[in-house]
Amino acid sequence: MPQPGTAEQPLRVAIVGSGPAGFFVAQRLLNQKDVVVEVDMYDRLPTPFGLVRFGVAPDHQEIKAVIRTFEKTAANPRFRFFGNVDVSAHVTLDDLRTCYHQICFTTGAQTDRRMNIPGEDLLGSHAATEFVAWYNGHPEYCDRTFDLSAERVAVIGVGNVAVDVARVLARSEEELAGTDIADHALEALRESRVKEVVMLGRRGPAQAAFTNAEVRELGELAGADIEVRPEEVELDPLSRAAVEKEDDRTLHKKLEILDGFARQTPAGKPRRLAIRFLVSPVELVGDASGRVKALKIARNQLVLGNDGDLRAKSTDHIEEMPVGLVFRSVGYHGIPIPGLPFDQKGGVVPNSHGRVIDSGSGQPMRGLYVSGWIKRGPTGVIGTNKPDGFETADAMLQDRASGALLAPATPSADAALNMVVAKQPRVVSYADWRKLDEIEVKQGRPAGRPRVKLTNVEEMLRALGR
Ligand code: NAP
């Protein structure tokens, strides 16, 4: 039998997850000319684009321009979108095996890491990822509530997610009103009484995970003064030695920005956004009703770890900071995919260049692939998924050439559609999504907003006449 990959017998591929990772895999597969590939992309939500829709901050619309590239891929006649289909709840891996030669999981890192300190589960202590999903209108997070009557909010971590959360909390109503922030979040933030947002970095400025453009923006907010303590941006001897040795221009620029913040005199804006360094929360203190009222913070020193990295080591100098709301922003974490091996510690599916590796034999599992955060962990920006996705797609094309494929009983587009409709009659196509997109954009126009998001799955299905 000839290899699939011809017009008569296309290579049938399922991609599970419609975020940037999935779209870059699809782009590579559909843009090459040697093999005829058909891609069906699944998402448990009726809307595509994953973290571009639900992760990227609403005041960062320019980052969402990448959607135009995804739209080109989606316009390919050999691409289909199966939205509102949960792979595991509606359709199983075995169902997919009956219709596809290859299955690629691009499901991201769907949960958050924890700090594992006392009081972490007090009322008013949340994962930053929940807040992000809430303000971005993720249907599963719309009913969350955050007590924005608190005057001081702590954000633990100094990565780009922490920056997003701190910035959204510190933005004025006018700055947010013209964005595609979810209406419920805009309303709640309008009533916000937050006066001070404090970001806490456990290591020093030279180790801060945020990127330069993102941190620079914190000094340009209309309604909030930036505050950095001069003594906390002063480099310790170990960091100074490392910085001098590395000669990293980007890092030098970051230190310059932070140094500039430390020298700035407050302009008397209504809010303050502080960035602290070399401090670790050791306990969240609750009041009688179980709500967080303070954060105990230890001052840290940097020590050289066995791997050559500088690590934070707490001293016994503890301060207590009154806070009414805490967001931990200490990284995302992947969750297991039924039927696939899982590395619990790293939160990833073990893989080699995107080929899923069987934990027992150490060999690739035929026809199964991963890309994006579930492949490499929750690091990098959206663009990082392009080379990553291309690598996985190239491994898929190599395996097609060598014949290392699944052996689906019914490898046709019709069979896959019938299987999906039988399991989830309320499947949403890409044409359906285009209708939802049009509705959202139209709703945004009178207020000059890019769109007003539909945030409820039933409401979306009703809008589609289902
Ligand atoms: P991240 O960049 O890995 O940052 C995590 C932060 O949490 C670091 O500051 C880390 O400090 C800190 N941390 C970890 N464990 C901690 C603990 N137990 N106590 C205190 N602090 C702790 O993760 P992220 O912010 O979630 O971002 C994920 C990825 O998405 C990143 O690659 C990011 O650049 C990207 N992203 C990009 C944008 C953008 O481009 N605008 C926006 C959002 C996200 P240590 O360094 O000491 O471990």
PDB file of C-alpha atoms and ligand atoms in Angstrom, residues 51 55-57 60 62-63 113-117 128-129 132 135 156-164 167 200-204 207-211 213-214 217 279-281 300 302 310-312 328-332 373 376-382 384, ligand 1:
ATOM      1  CA  LEU A  51      -3.585  31.988  24.996  1.00  0.00           C
ATOM      2  CA  GLY A  55      -3.559  34.892  27.940  1.00  0.00           C
ATOM      3  CA  VAL A  56      -2.284  37.965  26.105  1.00  0.00           C
ATOM      4  CA  ALA A  57      -3.275  41.053  28.099  1.00  0.00           C
ATOM      5  CA  HIS A  60      -1.453  44.396  24.363  1.00  0.00           C
ATOM      6  CA  GLU A  62      -0.532  44.437  18.936  1.00  0.00           C
ATOM      7  CA  ILE A  63       0.636  40.983  20.116  1.00  0.00           C
ATOM      8  CA  ARG A 113       2.466  26.231  40.182  1.00  0.00           C
ATOM      9  CA  ARG A 114       2.036  26.674  43.913  1.00  0.00           C
ATOM     10  CA  MET A 115       4.310  28.258  46.514  1.00  0.00           C
ATOM     11  CA  ASN A 116       3.644  25.583  49.176  1.00  0.00           C
ATOM     12  CA  ILE A 117       3.622  28.001  52.099  1.00  0.00           C
ATOM     13  CA  ALA A 128      -2.513  34.849  38.736  1.00  0.00           C
ATOM     14  CA  THR A 129      -3.530  32.558  35.880  1.00  0.00           C
ATOM     15  CA  VAL A 132      -5.747  36.466  33.698  1.00  0.00           C
ATOM     16  CA  TYR A 135     -10.166  39.416  32.753  1.00  0.00           C
ATOM     17  CA  ILE A 156       4.352  37.034  43.831  1.00  0.00           C
ATOM     18  CA  GLY A 157       6.912  36.560  41.065  1.00  0.00           C
ATOM     19  CA  VAL A 158       8.518  38.893  38.558  1.00  0.00           C
ATOM     20  CA  GLY A 159       7.837  37.119  35.264  1.00  0.00           C
ATOM     21  CA  ASN A 160       5.807  38.585  32.399  1.00  0.00           C
ATOM     22  CA  VAL A 161       2.539  37.167  33.752  1.00  0.00           C
ATOM     23  CA  ALA A 162       3.160  38.993  37.050  1.00  0.00           C
ATOM     24  CA  VAL A 163       3.824  42.159  35.030  1.00  0.00           C
ATOM     25  CA  ASP A 164       0.542  41.719  33.126  1.00  0.00           C
ATOM     26  CA  ARG A 167      -0.275  46.416  35.098  1.00  0.00           C
ATOM     27  CA  LEU A 200       7.790  40.464  44.808  1.00  0.00           C
ATOM     28  CA  GLY A 201      10.915  38.946  43.247  1.00  0.00           C
ATOM     29  CA  ARG A 202      12.697  36.285  45.260  1.00  0.00           C
ATOM     30  CA  ARG A 203      16.013  36.969  43.534  1.00  0.00           C
ATOM     31  CA  GLY A 204      17.650  40.219  42.432  1.00  0.00           C
ATOM     32  CA  GLN A 207      17.672  37.490  37.659  1.00  0.00           C
ATOM     33  CA  ALA A 208      14.221  38.993  37.046  1.00  0.00           C
ATOM     34  CA  ALA A 209      12.277  36.940  34.483  1.00  0.00           C
ATOM     35  CA  PHE A 210      10.351  39.857  32.931  1.00  0.00           C
ATOM     36  CA  THR A 211      11.504  41.182  29.560  1.00  0.00           C
ATOM     37  CA  ALA A 213       9.706  46.065  26.908  1.00  0.00           C
ATOM     38  CA  GLU A 214       7.278  44.702  29.496  1.00  0.00           C
ATOM     39  CA  GLU A 217       5.921  49.872  30.242  1.00  0.00           C
ATOM     40  CA  VAL A 279      12.172  38.907  49.180  1.00  0.00           C
ATOM     41  CA  SER A 280      10.154  35.672  49.511  1.00  0.00           C
ATOM     42  CA  PRO A 281       6.703  35.231  50.997  1.00  0.00           C
ATOM     43  CA  ASN A 300      16.830  36.768  50.839  1.00  0.00           C
ATOM     44  CA  LEU A 302      21.771  35.005  46.754  1.00  0.00           C
ATOM     45  CA  LEU A 310      22.261  32.002  41.728  1.00  0.00           C
ATOM     46  CA  ARG A 311      19.540  30.908  44.146  1.00  0.00           C
ATOM     47  CA  ALA A 312      17.532  32.764  46.783  1.00  0.00           C
ATOM     48  CA  ARG A 328       0.853  33.970  42.981  1.00  0.00           C
ATOM     49  CA  SER A 329       2.467  34.246  39.580  1.00  0.00           C
ATOM     50  CA  VAL A 330       5.203  31.659  39.916  1.00  0.00           C
ATOM     51  CA  GLY A 331       4.702  29.844  36.621  1.00  0.00           C
ATOM     52  CA  TYR A 332       2.257  27.577  34.824  1.00  0.00           C
ATOM     53  CA  TRP A 373       4.255  24.285  26.477  1.00  0.00           C
ATOM     54  CA  ARG A 376       8.989  22.178  26.388  1.00  0.00           C
ATOM     55  CA  GLY A 377       7.385  23.640  29.542  1.00  0.00           C
ATOM     56  CA  PRO A 378       5.834  27.087  30.089  1.00  0.00           C
ATOM     57  CA  THR A 379       8.597  29.277  28.723  1.00  0.00           C
ATOM     58  CA  GLY A 380       9.062  31.674  25.851  1.00  0.00           C
ATOM     59  CA  VAL A 381       6.851  34.133  24.026  1.00  0.00           C
ATOM     60  CA  ILE A 382       4.278  33.362  21.321  1.00  0.00           C
ATOM     61  CA  THR A 384       8.928  30.740  20.389  1.00  0.00           C
TER      62      THR A 384
HETATM   63  P1  NAP B   1       8.228  32.902  34.380  1.00  0.00           P
HETATM   64  O1  NAP B   1       8.745  33.816  33.344  1.00  0.00           O
HETATM   65  O2  NAP B   1       8.849  31.558  34.501  1.00  0.00           O
HETATM   66  O3  NAP B   1       8.331  33.662  35.785  1.00  0.00           O
HETATM   67  C1  NAP B   1       8.033  33.027  36.992  1.00  0.00           C
HETATM   68  C2  NAP B   1       8.435  33.921  38.143  1.00  0.00           C
HETATM   69  O4  NAP B   1       8.041  33.286  39.352  1.00  0.00           O
HETATM   70  C3  NAP B   1       9.935  34.153  38.256  1.00  0.00           C
HETATM   71  O5  NAP B   1      10.149  35.466  38.700  1.00  0.00           O
HETATM   72  C4  NAP B   1      10.343  33.145  39.345  1.00  0.00           C
HETATM   73  O6  NAP B   1      11.494  33.492  40.053  1.00  0.00           O
HETATM   74  C5  NAP B   1       9.142  33.264  40.251  1.00  0.00           C
HETATM   75  N1  NAP B   1       8.999  32.148  41.179  1.00  0.00           N
HETATM   76  C6  NAP B   1       8.941  30.828  40.887  1.00  0.00           C
HETATM   77  N2  NAP B   1       8.745  30.107  42.010  1.00  0.00           N
HETATM   78  C7  NAP B   1       8.683  31.010  43.019  1.00  0.00           C
HETATM   79  C8  NAP B   1       8.486  30.897  44.413  1.00  0.00           C
HETATM   80  N3  NAP B   1       8.307  29.714  44.988  1.00  0.00           N
HETATM   81  N4  NAP B   1       8.484  32.028  45.160  1.00  0.00           N
HETATM   82  C9  NAP B   1       8.653  33.231  44.585  1.00  0.00           C
HETATM   83  N5  NAP B   1       8.834  33.410  43.267  1.00  0.00           N
HETATM   84  C10 NAP B   1       8.850  32.301  42.501  1.00  0.00           C
HETATM   85  O7  NAP B   1       6.669  32.572  34.193  1.00  0.00           O
HETATM   86  P2  NAP B   1       5.405  33.438  33.780  1.00  0.00           P
HETATM   87  O8  NAP B   1       5.500  34.828  34.220  1.00  0.00           O
HETATM   88  O9  NAP B   1       4.257  32.612  34.202  1.00  0.00           O
HETATM   89  O10 NAP B   1       5.466  33.445  32.190  1.00  0.00           O
HETATM   90  C11 NAP B   1       5.408  32.232  31.419  1.00  0.00           C
HETATM   91  C12 NAP B   1       5.966  32.501  30.031  1.00  0.00           C
HETATM   92  O11 NAP B   1       5.034  33.301  29.292  1.00  0.00           O
HETATM   93  C13 NAP B   1       7.270  33.268  30.065  1.00  0.00           C
HETATM   94  O12 NAP B   1       8.136  32.762  29.088  1.00  0.00           O
HETATM   95  C14 NAP B   1       6.851  34.675  29.743  1.00  0.00           C
HETATM   96  O13 NAP B   1       7.871  35.475  29.151  1.00  0.00           O
HETATM   97  C15 NAP B   1       5.701  34.437  28.778  1.00  0.00           C
HETATM   98  N6  NAP B   1       4.823  35.615  28.757  1.00  0.00           N
HETATM   99  C16 NAP B   1       5.129  36.616  27.904  1.00  0.00           C
HETATM  100  C17 NAP B   1       4.383  37.762  27.883  1.00  0.00           C
HETATM  101  C18 NAP B   1       4.757  38.863  26.938  1.00  0.00           C
HETATM  102  O14 NAP B   1       5.565  38.661  26.057  1.00  0.00           O
HETATM  103  N7  NAP B   1       4.224  40.045  27.085  1.00  0.00           N
HETATM  104  C19 NAP B   1       3.299  37.909  28.736  1.00  0.00           C
HETATM  105  C20 NAP B   1       3.000  36.877  29.621  1.00  0.00           C
HETATM  106  C21 NAP B   1       3.778  35.724  29.625  1.00  0.00           C
HETATM  107  P3  NAP B   1      12.893  32.740  39.768  1.00  0.00           P
HETATM  108  O15 NAP B   1      13.429  33.332  38.521  1.00  0.00           O
HETATM  109  O16 NAP B   1      13.689  33.038  40.963  1.00  0.00           O
HETATM  110  O17 NAP B   1      12.575  31.262  39.623  1.00  0.00           O
END
